[in-house]
Amino acid sequence: MSQMTSNTRLLDWVEEVRELCGPDDVVWCDGSQEQFDLLADKLVAAGTLKKLNPAKRPNSYWAHSDPRDVARVESRTYICSRLESDAGPTNNWRNPEEMRKHMTELYSGSMAGRTLYVVPFSMGPVGSPFSMIGVELTDSPYVVLSMSIMAAVGQAVLDELGDRGDFVPCLHSVGQPIKPGEQDVPWPCDPDETVIAHFPESREIWSYGSGYGGNALLGKKCLALRIASAVARDEGWLAEHMLILKLTSPRGEVHYVAGAFPSACGKTNLAMLVPAVGGWKVETVGDDIAWMRFGEDGRLWAVNPEAGFFGVAPGTSQRTNPNALKTLTKNVIFTNTALTHDDDVWWEGLTDEVPEGLTTWKGEAYDPASGPAAHPNARFTVSAAQAPQIAQEWQRPEGVPISAILFGGRRASLIPLVSEAHSWEHGVFLGSIVASETTAAAEGSVGNLRRDPFAMLPFCGYNMGDYFAHWLATGARADVSKLPRIYLVNWFRKGSDGSFLWPGFGDNARVLAWIVDRLEGRVGAVETPFGRTPKLADLNTDGLSIEPSALEELCSVDRRLLVSECESIEEHFSTFGDHLPKELAHQLDQLREQLLEVVD
Ligand code: TSX
Ligand code: MN
């Protein structure tokens, strides 16, 4: 047993789980490099990890999962609140007692033949008043290694917790006990019985059956978004699915920008942007989660509660995200990428040419006729501290003051390149109608419009109508002059020939530059139904070959398409019933009124 803590709530819970799950051993994780290396060696011996070529990718590993366990499973993710209405229409709900009963049966003996690891972790810097402590009990050493990269882990966290009871218990089992005499498999899991359950009222997380990403690394989506969003509602702050970037202008002005984007919009690429316009600098504070609260100065301050990046590998290249490639040169765990003949990694989009002699994410010789070499949801897990573009203040306990909030989506038509909300309420409306056209057949038919309000659809731990109300209430108690301004952006608008109108990537800095010009009061704007868009002359197009007509089209709003958009928004809003704040219904009315007004 451990000498690492005398915390009775923790010790009692570990003992209770040991009795229920029946592991052979209990190991406490101290966060040391020695323990990390020991576990990595063990996983290499077990065939779960492969050590990559140290001459090419020092201290890095490759894992490939069971093909049935490759992504978060939203259909098996539950909010277990006493009232179904507290989970709301966008979440799966189960009664907490029923779920506990069901999962207690699943967990019974589920760790037989395995080791139970105790992983104390801090989301946010250890000791910051804004950090949250969790303890993950898991039978997956792969999860232990990943958690050690994604959060502060170990003795320092236990020391900070002391004898307090305010940690979030996070129970995780892959759900594949090893019977006596039986061989383990490289990626144990139980896909038929997978459940990821959240108990926001008692602040607990129970996960069973999956070893992959957000299902298993419980500090990230489960704690820092679903549980934290419910805590934030109760305590008056915001837990958001947002990147945080530091933007420095040629004049030396520094602005911090937060941004929420649905999946497949390039959020990590934006967080790590290399501007295509001279003199501008982007540094990363975070690429996925922002915890925001008002400071003494009345401004909204944001903290990145994570310590690493768990990013999608396919599509990451020298052109799309050079800083990511620089970050991935050492100390990385890759999962479900392809493996090269000389023990390095590869994925679709990394290079134009497919290298010879690839092994696919399934561990088979690559044959283009049998699908991609890397799984489309293949991931890298890497410490943020080794990113060359990391902002020096990224772990400051008080965070960084946010000047602007971006909401984005993948929209081929209607939504302008950038528009500035008229007010906080209008900005909340723009966040509530965020939508993206689907890109993969797996998400339904390609090109379908999917609403993903605030990019929080899979991550809000309570009723999303109440979440909208919480955003409105947050603005209502603020000093309006100190609130961040809110912008809607769309890098994905297409022309009539079906090609992208905007070059995107590093050129998105031109949009960021316009936003800074707005914040600094240097430029005017043009009114549209979605807010204020740039006067075309105010967008810096130096060195950009774009037709004036394309720029015009990018910033325009087609009123005919707006009619059907209003109908679509009305349908979207109707799903929230009487939990929809009246201010948002009013915003939709105002959008409709614009249709009746000027006809040009
Ligand atoms: O990440 C993207 N961003 C944000 C970058 C900071 N992507 C990739 C999306 C999938 C994750 C983009 N794709 C962006 C973008 O701004 N824009 C586009 C669309 C696009 C794709 C290719 C080209 C232009 C636009 N041009 C050529 O391929 C030459
Ligand atoms: Mn995310």
XYZ file of C-alpha atoms and ligand atoms in Angstrom:
630
model
C 0.000 0.000 0.000
C 1.073 3.556 -0.391
C 2.798 6.064 1.842
C 1.973 8.740 -0.731
C -1.124 10.186 0.935
C -3.157 10.028 4.103
C -6.269 11.327 2.352
C -9.005 9.103 3.755
C -11.573 9.750 1.019
C -9.016 8.721 -1.577
C -7.666 5.721 0.353
C -11.175 4.441 1.099
C -12.229 4.815 -2.551
C -9.132 3.023 -3.872
C -9.842 0.145 -1.461
C -13.510 0.034 -2.516
C -12.553 -0.132 -6.220
C -9.886 -2.765 -5.504
C -12.535 -4.955 -3.889
C -15.022 -4.381 -6.723
C -12.712 -4.729 -9.746
C -10.350 -7.346 -8.306
C -6.982 -6.322 -9.785
C -3.869 -8.378 -8.941
C -1.965 -5.249 -7.873
C -2.376 -1.600 -7.019
C 0.322 0.857 -8.175
C 0.382 4.551 -7.285
C 1.739 6.861 -9.987
C 4.298 9.363 -8.723
C 4.735 11.238 -12.004
C 8.430 10.348 -12.271
C 10.275 9.733 -15.540
C 11.513 6.406 -14.071
C 7.969 5.136 -13.639
C 6.977 6.383 -17.118
C 9.911 4.532 -18.715
C 9.221 1.364 -16.735
C 5.591 1.319 -17.883
C 6.577 2.086 -21.482
C 9.031 -0.837 -21.433
C 6.313 -3.087 -20.070
C 3.930 -2.014 -22.860
C 6.607 -2.630 -25.484
C 7.111 -6.139 -24.091
C 3.343 -6.705 -24.127
C 3.100 -5.600 -27.776
C 0.819 -2.609 -27.054
C 3.573 -0.109 -27.907
C 6.333 -0.186 -30.445
C 9.379 1.974 -29.810
C 10.007 4.198 -32.827
C 13.421 4.568 -34.457
C 15.389 6.628 -31.887
C 17.491 8.190 -34.653
C 14.337 9.578 -36.278
C 11.909 10.054 -33.387
C 13.674 9.834 -29.999
C 11.754 8.508 -27.012
C 8.561 8.000 -29.034
C 6.099 5.144 -29.353
C 3.489 3.785 -31.740
C 0.284 2.097 -30.628
C -2.519 0.683 -32.698
C -5.886 -0.001 -31.175
C -8.496 -2.680 -31.562
C -10.347 -1.657 -34.776
C -13.561 -1.533 -32.736
C -12.092 1.084 -30.371
C -10.965 4.047 -32.471
C -12.912 7.130 -31.330
C -15.155 8.699 -28.704
C -18.541 6.983 -28.663
C -21.195 9.652 -28.205
C -24.005 7.084 -28.368
C -22.611 5.483 -25.185
C -21.801 8.722 -23.337
C -24.250 9.632 -20.572
C -25.074 12.487 -18.223
C -26.502 10.934 -15.059
C -28.338 13.725 -13.281
C -31.314 13.212 -10.971
C -33.633 14.980 -13.434
C -33.636 14.127 -17.136
C -34.246 17.806 -17.911
C -30.837 18.612 -16.361
C -29.154 16.537 -19.084
C -31.291 18.196 -21.743
C -32.177 17.234 -25.295
C -28.586 16.985 -26.602
C -27.273 14.428 -24.078
C -28.016 10.764 -23.359
C -29.488 10.533 -19.867
C -29.683 7.766 -17.292
C -30.913 7.813 -13.742
C -27.756 7.892 -11.548
C -28.794 4.977 -9.326
C -29.679 2.773 -12.297
C -26.403 3.599 -14.031
C -24.421 2.874 -10.849
C -26.133 -0.483 -10.531
C -25.528 -1.378 -14.180
C -21.881 -0.303 -14.151
C -21.131 -1.904 -10.778
C -22.001 -5.197 -12.448
C -19.711 -4.373 -15.389
C -16.849 -3.440 -13.045
C -17.256 -6.554 -10.913
C -13.987 -8.476 -11.386
C -13.227 -6.427 -14.532
C -9.561 -5.862 -13.575
C -8.715 -9.500 -12.797
C -5.186 -10.345 -13.918
C -4.349 -6.649 -14.311
C -2.783 -3.859 -12.276
C -4.898 -1.013 -10.944
C -3.028 2.273 -11.374
C -3.841 5.288 -9.194
C -3.238 8.449 -11.238
C -3.606 11.712 -9.279
C -3.823 14.590 -11.770
C -4.354 18.329 -11.842
C -6.206 20.058 -14.661
C -4.475 23.435 -14.580
C -1.170 24.186 -12.871
C -0.692 22.402 -9.531
C -1.722 24.748 -6.758
C -3.581 27.319 -8.865
C -6.868 28.276 -7.189
C -8.576 27.652 -10.555
C -7.230 24.130 -11.057
C -9.294 20.991 -10.484
C -7.825 17.799 -9.069
C -8.949 14.400 -10.302
C -7.792 10.900 -9.540
C -8.114 8.329 -12.300
C -8.143 4.681 -11.293
C -7.382 2.711 -14.438
C -6.281 -0.770 -15.477
C -4.687 0.615 -18.681
C -0.969 1.492 -18.533
C -1.417 3.189 -21.947
C -3.873 5.537 -20.237
C -1.355 6.181 -17.437
C 1.313 7.247 -19.960
C -1.127 9.406 -21.917
C -2.469 11.070 -18.766
C 1.109 11.825 -17.664
C 1.553 13.832 -20.881
C -1.873 15.508 -20.903
C -1.975 16.638 -17.250
C 0.217 17.302 -14.234
C 0.402 13.890 -12.548
C 1.792 12.402 -9.363
C 3.046 13.191 -5.890
C 2.864 16.980 -6.282
C -0.866 16.637 -6.938
C -1.394 14.479 -3.826
C 0.594 16.990 -1.772
C -1.595 19.793 -3.098
C -4.777 17.809 -2.382
C -3.685 17.042 1.181
C -6.595 15.737 3.239
C -9.249 17.627 1.285
C -12.067 15.638 -0.259
C -12.559 17.850 -3.307
C -11.094 15.676 -6.034
C -13.082 14.205 -8.920
C -13.050 10.387 -8.768
C -12.541 9.009 -12.294
C -12.936 5.244 -12.563
C -11.757 3.558 -15.757
C -11.572 -0.074 -16.806
C -10.935 -1.440 -20.286
C -13.350 -4.218 -19.326
C -11.329 -7.229 -20.361
C -10.248 -9.265 -17.313
C -7.521 -11.836 -17.894
C -8.576 -15.290 -16.800
C -5.933 -17.509 -15.168
C -3.654 -19.020 -17.827
C -5.042 -16.700 -20.521
C -2.837 -14.436 -22.683
C -3.531 -10.691 -22.698
C -4.177 -8.912 -26.006
C -2.286 -5.746 -27.133
C -5.398 -3.527 -26.934
C -7.943 -4.877 -24.449
C -11.444 -3.380 -24.595
C -15.132 -4.310 -24.441
C -16.841 -2.400 -27.275
C -20.222 -4.101 -26.870
C -20.561 -2.871 -23.292
C -18.768 0.476 -23.464
C -20.262 3.188 -21.235
C -18.877 6.633 -20.388
C -20.953 7.997 -17.521
C -20.822 11.402 -15.854
C -22.420 12.205 -12.500
C -22.352 16.025 -12.415
C -24.182 16.267 -9.076
C -21.617 14.194 -7.175
C -18.789 15.121 -9.607
C -17.770 11.600 -10.599
C -16.817 9.885 -13.867
C -17.195 6.165 -14.583
C -15.836 4.813 -17.856
C -15.899 1.191 -18.963
C -14.944 -0.750 -22.074
C -12.775 1.646 -24.129
C -9.079 2.507 -23.968
C -9.238 5.266 -26.595
C -8.827 9.031 -26.220
C -11.718 10.933 -24.739
C -13.350 7.713 -23.530
C -10.355 6.836 -21.392
C -8.186 9.915 -20.684
C -10.776 11.163 -18.244
C -9.186 14.540 -17.418
C -9.917 15.990 -20.855
C -13.439 15.881 -22.288
C -15.030 14.138 -19.277
C -13.608 16.283 -16.463
C -12.368 19.529 -18.038
C -15.497 19.936 -20.189
C -18.516 17.875 -19.083
C -18.013 17.945 -15.298
C -16.306 21.366 -15.327
C -19.109 22.956 -17.387
C -21.615 21.934 -14.692
C -19.301 23.214 -11.942
C -18.801 26.435 -13.917
C -22.565 26.953 -14.170
C -22.862 26.608 -10.380
C -19.824 28.798 -9.614
C -20.256 31.496 -12.269
C -17.463 30.808 -14.762
C -17.119 29.202 -18.217
C -15.596 25.814 -19.186
C -15.321 25.875 -22.961
C -14.201 23.801 -25.936
C -11.876 26.583 -27.130
C -8.337 27.154 -28.293
C -6.439 30.085 -26.784
C -3.868 31.943 -28.856
C -1.590 34.911 -28.227
C -1.478 37.363 -31.090
C 1.197 40.050 -31.378
C 0.829 42.773 -34.017
C 3.696 44.509 -35.852
C 3.007 47.457 -33.528
C 3.702 45.203 -30.523
C 0.067 45.081 -29.387
C -0.730 41.791 -27.627
C -4.208 40.279 -27.774
C -5.343 36.890 -26.537
C -8.042 35.211 -28.622
C -10.216 32.221 -27.716
C -11.995 30.193 -30.374
C -14.607 27.441 -30.568
C -14.772 25.296 -33.725
C -16.573 22.015 -34.433
C -14.388 19.067 -35.427
C -12.667 19.077 -38.846
C -12.344 22.886 -38.922
C -8.626 22.983 -38.106
C -8.757 24.299 -34.541
C -5.303 22.937 -33.661
C -3.937 24.393 -36.919
C -5.295 27.814 -35.918
C -3.920 27.522 -32.365
C -0.443 26.914 -33.871
C -0.740 29.319 -36.817
C 2.285 30.694 -38.649
C 0.992 34.011 -40.054
C 1.376 34.620 -43.791
C 1.553 38.377 -43.164
C 4.794 39.957 -42.098
C 5.285 41.222 -38.559
C 2.453 39.263 -36.988
C 3.137 36.524 -34.449
C 0.884 33.767 -33.126
C 1.839 31.743 -30.060
C -0.148 28.917 -28.518
C -1.717 29.011 -25.055
C -4.000 26.010 -25.620
C -5.527 24.072 -28.502
C -8.690 22.528 -27.061
C -10.066 23.743 -23.725
C -10.414 27.144 -22.036
C -11.584 27.799 -18.501
C -12.595 31.452 -18.287
C -13.564 33.685 -15.382
C -13.623 37.389 -14.595
C -10.518 38.826 -12.960
C -10.320 41.620 -10.404
C -9.882 43.985 -13.352
C -13.274 42.994 -14.790
C -11.763 41.281 -17.830
C -12.373 37.663 -18.792
C -9.247 35.563 -18.080
C -8.633 32.174 -19.666
C -6.601 29.185 -18.498
C -5.704 26.112 -20.556
C -6.297 23.277 -18.076
C -4.293 20.782 -20.135
C -0.563 20.071 -20.261
C -0.412 18.474 -23.702
C -1.908 18.136 -27.158
C -3.988 15.120 -28.158
C -4.343 16.033 -31.808
C -5.609 14.430 -34.992
C -2.571 13.407 -37.077
C -4.030 12.973 -40.620
C -3.883 16.248 -42.527
C -1.070 17.624 -40.356
C 1.787 18.710 -42.647
C 4.464 21.296 -43.266
C 1.854 23.319 -45.176
C -1.087 23.006 -42.771
C 0.736 23.084 -39.424
C 4.536 23.366 -39.424
C 4.635 24.065 -35.683
C 2.865 20.769 -34.947
C 5.524 18.881 -36.915
C 8.264 20.662 -34.937
C 6.482 19.710 -31.709
C 6.281 16.052 -32.744
C 10.000 15.390 -33.229
C 10.486 13.563 -29.869
C 8.675 12.236 -26.753
C 5.428 11.422 -28.576
C 2.889 8.612 -28.368
C 1.270 8.055 -31.777
C -1.910 5.983 -31.908
C -3.371 4.509 -35.102
C -1.012 6.275 -37.507
C 0.762 4.179 -40.117
C 4.276 2.850 -39.451
C 7.111 3.243 -41.967
C 9.590 0.529 -42.985
C 12.254 2.184 -40.800
C 10.065 2.467 -37.691
C 8.844 6.034 -38.058
C 5.238 7.232 -38.433
C 3.243 8.403 -41.446
C -0.316 9.536 -42.125
C -2.392 10.736 -45.047
C -1.532 14.350 -45.829
C 1.912 14.297 -44.191
C 3.655 14.053 -47.584
C 2.356 14.127 -51.160
C 4.043 10.823 -51.899
C 3.101 7.685 -50.036
C 6.296 6.042 -48.761
C 7.055 2.458 -49.778
C 6.754 -0.342 -47.252
C 4.090 1.088 -44.953
C 2.365 -0.848 -42.200
C -1.213 0.361 -41.694
C -2.828 1.340 -38.389
C -4.248 -2.185 -38.342
C -0.714 -3.633 -38.456
C -1.084 -4.919 -42.022
C 0.988 -4.284 -45.145
C -0.440 -1.188 -46.858
C -2.664 -1.719 -49.875
C -4.341 1.485 -51.141
C -7.391 -0.552 -52.171
C -8.093 -1.473 -48.515
C -8.508 2.005 -47.079
C -6.161 4.603 -45.608
C -2.802 3.734 -44.033
C -3.556 5.810 -40.935
C -6.971 5.787 -39.285
C -8.697 9.172 -39.939
C -8.877 9.665 -36.148
C -5.210 8.714 -35.571
C -3.705 10.824 -32.783
C -0.498 12.247 -31.380
C -0.077 12.733 -27.633
C 2.666 15.213 -26.787
C 3.630 17.635 -24.041
C 2.740 21.275 -24.808
C 5.927 22.371 -23.036
C 8.097 21.199 -25.944
C 6.129 23.107 -28.622
C 8.435 25.783 -30.098
C 5.540 28.243 -30.466
C 4.172 27.838 -26.932
C 3.474 31.207 -25.287
C 5.746 31.809 -22.323
C 2.704 32.550 -20.116
C 0.764 29.400 -21.073
C 0.720 27.991 -17.532
C 0.266 31.283 -15.654
C -2.143 30.450 -12.805
C -4.336 33.486 -13.463
C -4.401 32.790 -17.211
C -4.504 35.415 -19.973
C -7.049 38.230 -20.575
C -9.234 37.487 -23.594
C -9.842 40.287 -26.136
C -11.914 38.338 -28.664
C -13.864 35.107 -28.927
C -14.199 33.379 -32.310
C -16.971 30.991 -33.313
C -16.329 29.087 -36.508
C -17.826 26.442 -38.689
C -17.440 24.797 -42.063
C -19.995 26.559 -44.277
C -19.815 26.477 -48.098
C -22.293 29.340 -48.403
C -24.091 32.160 -46.564
C -21.751 32.705 -43.596
C -19.210 35.512 -44.251
C -15.446 35.136 -43.807
C -15.717 37.170 -40.600
C -18.394 39.161 -38.837
C -18.401 40.990 -35.524
C -21.332 40.590 -33.152
C -23.214 43.770 -32.202
C -23.329 42.824 -28.538
C -22.665 39.988 -26.111
C -26.280 38.762 -26.607
C -25.832 38.800 -30.365
C -22.528 36.944 -29.914
C -24.206 34.294 -27.771
C -26.781 33.928 -30.546
C -23.980 33.436 -33.113
C -22.384 30.831 -30.817
C -25.686 29.047 -30.362
C -26.170 28.621 -34.133
C -22.633 27.384 -34.931
C -22.893 24.669 -37.575
C -20.616 22.679 -39.807
C -21.166 20.803 -43.018
C -20.164 17.179 -42.534
C -17.013 16.001 -44.320
C -17.024 12.219 -43.817
C -19.714 9.753 -44.726
C -19.455 8.352 -41.182
C -21.219 11.478 -39.903
C -24.199 11.055 -42.225
C -24.310 12.179 -45.826
C -21.488 14.509 -46.837
C -22.445 18.189 -46.879
C -25.215 17.874 -44.300
C -25.517 20.845 -41.977
C -25.001 19.870 -38.345
C -25.631 22.386 -35.568
C -22.905 22.276 -32.930
C -23.627 25.200 -30.592
C -20.409 26.677 -29.157
C -18.769 23.439 -30.504
C -20.013 22.016 -27.190
C -22.661 19.584 -28.456
C -20.821 16.425 -27.263
C -19.218 18.147 -24.257
C -21.845 20.137 -22.357
C -22.472 18.394 -19.017
C -25.962 19.814 -18.548
C -28.991 21.148 -20.416
C -27.712 23.128 -23.386
C -30.614 25.596 -23.153
C -29.479 26.355 -19.594
C -25.919 26.637 -20.926
C -27.061 29.392 -23.334
C -28.718 31.121 -20.386
C -25.491 30.841 -18.382
C -23.568 32.563 -21.196
C -26.162 35.353 -21.273
C -26.032 35.736 -17.476
C -22.216 35.866 -17.612
C -22.384 38.838 -19.982
C -25.150 40.494 -17.991
C -23.068 40.722 -14.817
C -19.957 42.036 -16.616
C -18.665 45.521 -17.340
C -19.668 45.660 -21.029
C -16.613 47.712 -22.013
C -14.335 44.938 -20.724
C -16.095 41.959 -22.291
C -14.333 40.225 -25.192
C -15.885 41.025 -28.562
C -17.395 38.033 -30.343
C -16.712 37.103 -33.986
C -18.152 34.522 -36.362
C -15.573 33.198 -38.843
C -15.785 30.872 -41.836
C -12.624 29.746 -43.661
C -14.610 27.329 -45.845
C -16.824 29.420 -48.109
C -16.943 28.196 -51.707
C -17.517 30.002 -54.985
C -20.021 28.988 -57.643
C -17.352 26.697 -59.189
C -17.107 24.738 -55.930
C -13.594 25.887 -55.016
C -12.628 27.500 -51.717
C -12.771 31.308 -51.929
C -10.337 31.868 -49.048
C -6.793 30.413 -48.906
C -7.074 29.708 -45.182
C -4.177 28.517 -42.994
C -1.484 31.212 -42.535
C -3.642 33.708 -44.418
C -6.214 33.524 -41.623
C -3.844 35.934 -39.835
C -5.300 38.584 -42.168
C -8.653 38.051 -40.496
C -7.028 38.154 -37.052
C -5.353 41.419 -38.102
C -8.734 42.937 -39.023
C -10.105 41.851 -35.646
C -7.200 43.620 -33.897
C -7.865 46.731 -36.013
C -11.480 46.604 -34.813
C -10.449 46.106 -31.181
C -8.037 49.033 -31.438
C -10.734 51.193 -33.050
C -8.781 51.734 -36.262
C -11.327 50.547 -38.849
C -15.024 50.773 -39.570
C -17.245 47.967 -40.842
C -20.215 47.053 -43.005
C -23.504 45.971 -41.431
C -24.840 42.548 -42.427
C -27.504 40.302 -40.855
C -24.721 38.353 -39.077
C -23.003 41.452 -37.747
C -20.233 43.744 -38.947
C -18.027 42.551 -41.792
C -14.849 44.216 -43.128
C -14.836 47.056 -45.612
C -12.878 45.288 -48.317
C -10.111 47.907 -48.304
C -9.496 47.193 -44.607
C -8.516 43.547 -45.182
C -4.763 43.272 -45.722
C -4.355 41.437 -49.030
C -0.632 42.229 -49.587
C 0.945 39.291 -51.371
C -2.376 37.533 -51.752
C -3.715 36.720 -55.199
C -7.430 36.999 -54.662
C -9.928 38.607 -57.032
C -11.783 41.602 -55.592
C -15.007 39.883 -56.632
C -14.041 36.800 -54.558
C -13.363 39.021 -51.546
C -16.723 40.707 -52.082
C -18.461 37.339 -52.264
C -16.633 36.110 -49.139
C -17.972 38.970 -47.049
C -21.494 39.121 -48.445
C -24.713 37.634 -47.091
C -27.199 36.163 -49.570
C -30.643 37.121 -48.341
C -32.387 34.299 -50.207
C -30.274 31.699 -48.410
C -30.904 33.566 -45.171
C -34.601 32.701 -45.365
C -33.932 28.972 -45.152
C -31.215 29.538 -42.541
C -33.798 31.257 -40.309
C -36.095 28.252 -40.690
C -33.234 25.914 -39.855
C -32.319 27.978 -36.765
C -35.954 27.974 -35.640
C -36.019 24.178 -35.893
C -32.713 23.973 -34.001
C -34.007 26.289 -31.263
C -37.268 24.357 -30.942
C -35.344 21.323 -29.632
C -34.594 23.263 -26.421
C -38.264 23.849 -25.580
C -38.823 26.131 -22.605
C -35.104 25.992 -21.721
C -34.342 28.266 -24.698
C -33.631 31.769 -23.305
C -36.114 34.318 -24.645
C -33.180 36.562 -25.620
C -32.163 34.007 -28.270
C -35.680 33.744 -29.684
C -35.589 37.553 -29.795
C -32.267 37.486 -31.683
C -33.804 35.162 -34.273
C -36.758 37.558 -34.627
C -34.293 40.376 -35.248
C -32.473 38.342 -37.884
C -35.821 37.758 -39.598
C -36.657 41.458 -39.456
C -33.491 42.202 -41.439
C -35.012 40.195 -44.256
C -37.987 42.523 -44.376
C -35.891 45.701 -44.268
C -33.408 46.699 -46.927
C -33.695 44.948 -50.234
C -30.697 45.775 -52.405
O -7.134 23.883 -40.738
C -7.611 24.463 -41.696
N -7.697 25.851 -41.673
C -7.318 26.599 -40.459
C -5.912 26.866 -40.436
C -5.339 27.679 -39.567
N -8.032 23.758 -42.794
C -8.001 22.285 -42.803
C -9.313 21.773 -42.287
C -9.290 20.345 -41.914
C -8.775 20.110 -40.538
C -8.511 24.420 -43.880
N -8.977 23.962 -45.044
C -8.586 25.800 -43.885
C -8.146 26.552 -42.764
O -8.182 27.766 -42.748
N -9.124 26.187 -45.078
C -9.348 25.047 -45.771
C -9.921 24.963 -47.142
C -8.806 25.035 -48.148
C -8.127 23.896 -48.521
C -7.081 24.001 -49.458
C -6.755 25.237 -49.996
C -7.440 26.355 -49.609
C -8.461 26.253 -48.690
N -5.764 25.448 -50.970
C -4.910 24.566 -51.519
O -4.986 23.409 -51.232
C -3.877 25.079 -52.421
Mn -11.701 19.042 -29.035
